[in-house]
Amino acid sequence: MPPDSRGPLTQYVLRRNIAGVAIGDCSGQSVAMIARIFADRFVLLLLGTILLASFLPVRGAAANVAAMISSAAIFVLFFLNGVRLPRQEVVNGVRNWRLQGAIFLFVFGVMSAAGLMLSHIFDNVLPATLALGILFTGILPSTVQSAAAYCALAKGNVAASVVAAALINLVGVVLSPVLFALLAHVGEGSVSGEAVGRIALILLLPFALGQMMQRWFKPWVDGHKSLATWMDRVSIAIAVYVAFSGAVVAGIWSIVRGDELAWLAVALSIMLVIGFGGAWLLGGIMKLPRGDRITMLFSGGQKSIAIGAPLAATIFPPAIAGMVLLPTLAYHMAQLILSAPMATHLAADKKP
């Protein structure tokens, strides 16, 4: 099990991060994790993918081929996730049931309710699929890598953060589409039996295979972490490109007006406040230790595009998937930008 980040670590000075936010004395371990997030320029990769799909969308017969490539990439993504996740860490992490239970209920309870509420509030000013996308964002699990990285920078409980995100993502593959089907009372929001079969085949099966084949593949994955990370990122980008291409072909930029994008920004801003503010407040109400409260903050407030993009591509046809995924893409980028100053502020503030 990874060491608790609250122990003494080698001090390191990083003058500025990629966003130009000043960072004071931070641990070398924390800085390294943050640097990896920005060094691979994942936000820029997502933005580039959206631009590519906007100007050069895949269409016609090529769209069917691209969909098969996307499914194969998603299969590889979840296989690698299965290989990476140590079963013993999950067992050890579950023992902190108070923290893990609170994160679970916040992610799938509070945030799902927030997504449902905001989708209804903004339904009259947004296209139906974008309003549906707000709900879709709400039911997703949190991130793994960035939640743990920001938790480390903020001097939180990194081990608990890694385990919480891993458990939530594992459960979320099954629970997120179930919640979405229960809460989305419109045609586009239904999860058909065929979609359930695709989820089992493309998401659950490769994860299970990865868990079973850890003995043979984990040494390779651990020895080629950079390559494996790029395989993750490329798989997500392919899923986003195919989904967003379908939306562009269906006329997303003529359907969605500028004022509607502004309303979407307002809705997602409220969701960010509920996500991060609510998680921090709940940690305080529960009187969690500071390290656990920081874990609650980043594990509760963030949303995973690594689950969102494959899930949208699996549940919806491309024309709908791209529109539904747009709020998740925007939320994901915003959470990375906001998490950096929050983490550095928490790292500098030693008070409980």
Short mmCIF file of N, CA and C in Angstrom, two decimals, residues 106-107 110-111 114 268-286 288 293-303 331 335 338-339 342 346:
data_model
loop_
_atom_site.label_atom_id
_atom_site.label_comp_id
_atom_site.label_asym_id
_atom_site.label_seq_id
_atom_site.Cartn_x
_atom_site.Cartn_y
_atom_site.Cartn_z
N PHE A 106 -21.09 10.40 -1.68
CA PHE A 106 -21.05 11.75 -2.25
C PHE A 106 -20.99 11.69 -3.78
N VAL A 107 -20.11 10.82 -4.31
CA VAL A 107 -19.94 10.74 -5.76
C VAL A 107 -21.20 10.27 -6.45
N VAL A 110 -24.81 12.49 -3.89
CA VAL A 110 -24.92 13.95 -3.96
C VAL A 110 -24.70 14.47 -5.39
N MET A 111 -23.64 14.00 -6.04
CA MET A 111 -23.33 14.50 -7.37
C MET A 111 -24.34 14.04 -8.42
N ALA A 114 -27.19 16.31 -7.89
CA ALA A 114 -26.87 17.63 -8.44
C ALA A 114 -27.01 17.64 -9.95
N LEU A 268 -22.38 24.19 -15.25
CA LEU A 268 -21.20 23.44 -14.83
C LEU A 268 -20.46 24.15 -13.70
N SER A 269 -20.50 25.47 -13.69
CA SER A 269 -19.90 26.22 -12.58
C SER A 269 -20.59 25.89 -11.27
N ILE A 270 -21.92 25.80 -11.32
CA ILE A 270 -22.68 25.43 -10.11
C ILE A 270 -22.31 24.02 -9.68
N MET A 271 -22.17 23.12 -10.67
CA MET A 271 -21.81 21.74 -10.34
C MET A 271 -20.42 21.66 -9.72
N LEU A 272 -19.50 22.47 -10.20
CA LEU A 272 -18.16 22.51 -9.62
C LEU A 272 -18.20 22.98 -8.16
N VAL A 273 -19.01 24.00 -7.90
CA VAL A 273 -19.14 24.50 -6.52
C VAL A 273 -19.73 23.42 -5.63
N ILE A 274 -20.76 22.73 -6.12
CA ILE A 274 -21.37 21.65 -5.33
C ILE A 274 -20.36 20.53 -5.11
N GLY A 275 -19.62 20.18 -6.18
CA GLY A 275 -18.68 19.07 -6.10
C GLY A 275 -17.55 19.33 -5.12
N PHE A 276 -16.81 20.40 -5.33
CA PHE A 276 -15.67 20.68 -4.47
C PHE A 276 -16.09 21.27 -3.12
N GLY A 277 -17.02 22.23 -3.16
CA GLY A 277 -17.47 22.85 -1.92
C GLY A 277 -18.20 21.85 -1.04
N GLY A 278 -19.07 21.05 -1.65
CA GLY A 278 -19.83 20.07 -0.88
C GLY A 278 -18.95 19.00 -0.27
N ALA A 279 -17.96 18.53 -1.04
CA ALA A 279 -17.06 17.49 -0.53
C ALA A 279 -16.25 18.01 0.65
N TRP A 280 -15.75 19.24 0.54
CA TRP A 280 -14.96 19.83 1.63
C TRP A 280 -15.83 20.06 2.86
N LEU A 281 -17.05 20.54 2.66
CA LEU A 281 -17.97 20.79 3.77
C LEU A 281 -18.34 19.49 4.47
N LEU A 282 -18.63 18.44 3.69
CA LEU A 282 -19.00 17.15 4.29
C LEU A 282 -17.84 16.58 5.11
N GLY A 283 -16.62 16.74 4.60
CA GLY A 283 -15.46 16.28 5.36
C GLY A 283 -15.33 16.99 6.69
N GLY A 284 -15.67 18.28 6.70
CA GLY A 284 -15.63 19.04 7.94
C GLY A 284 -16.73 18.61 8.90
N ILE A 285 -17.93 18.38 8.38
CA ILE A 285 -19.04 17.94 9.22
C ILE A 285 -18.74 16.59 9.86
N MET A 286 -18.07 15.72 9.09
CA MET A 286 -17.72 14.38 9.60
C MET A 286 -16.50 14.42 10.52
N LEU A 288 -13.38 14.67 9.72
CA LEU A 288 -12.32 13.82 9.20
C LEU A 288 -10.97 14.45 9.48
N ARG A 293 -9.75 14.59 4.76
CA ARG A 293 -10.66 15.61 4.24
C ARG A 293 -10.20 16.09 2.87
N ILE A 294 -8.89 16.19 2.68
CA ILE A 294 -8.34 16.57 1.38
C ILE A 294 -8.62 15.48 0.35
N THR A 295 -8.49 14.22 0.77
CA THR A 295 -8.85 13.10 -0.11
C THR A 295 -10.30 13.20 -0.53
N MET A 296 -11.16 13.51 0.42
CA MET A 296 -12.60 13.67 0.15
C MET A 296 -12.83 14.78 -0.88
N LEU A 297 -12.08 15.86 -0.75
CA LEU A 297 -12.25 17.01 -1.64
C LEU A 297 -12.01 16.63 -3.10
N PHE A 298 -10.85 16.05 -3.38
CA PHE A 298 -10.49 15.78 -4.77
C PHE A 298 -11.15 14.52 -5.32
N SER A 299 -11.37 13.52 -4.48
CA SER A 299 -12.05 12.32 -4.95
C SER A 299 -13.55 12.57 -5.14
N GLY A 300 -14.11 13.49 -4.36
CA GLY A 300 -15.54 13.76 -4.47
C GLY A 300 -15.90 14.75 -5.55
N GLY A 301 -15.01 15.73 -5.81
CA GLY A 301 -15.37 16.81 -6.72
C GLY A 301 -15.03 16.57 -8.18
N GLN A 302 -14.10 15.66 -8.46
CA GLN A 302 -13.66 15.46 -9.85
C GLN A 302 -14.52 14.42 -10.57
N LYS A 303 -14.51 14.48 -11.89
CA LYS A 303 -15.25 13.54 -12.74
C LYS A 303 -14.32 12.97 -13.79
N TYR A 331 -16.37 20.05 -18.01
CA TYR A 331 -16.18 19.90 -16.56
C TYR A 331 -14.79 19.36 -16.26
N GLN A 335 -12.04 21.26 -13.96
CA GLN A 335 -11.62 20.72 -12.67
C GLN A 335 -10.09 20.66 -12.56
N LEU A 338 -8.92 24.28 -11.89
CA LEU A 338 -9.26 24.76 -10.55
C LEU A 338 -8.51 24.01 -9.45
N SER A 339 -8.21 22.74 -9.70
CA SER A 339 -7.61 21.93 -8.64
C SER A 339 -6.20 22.39 -8.28
N MET A 342 -6.22 25.27 -5.71
CA MET A 342 -6.79 24.77 -4.46
C MET A 342 -5.76 23.91 -3.72
N LEU A 346 -4.00 24.65 -0.06
CA LEU A 346 -4.11 23.73 1.06
C LEU A 346 -2.75 23.29 1.56
#
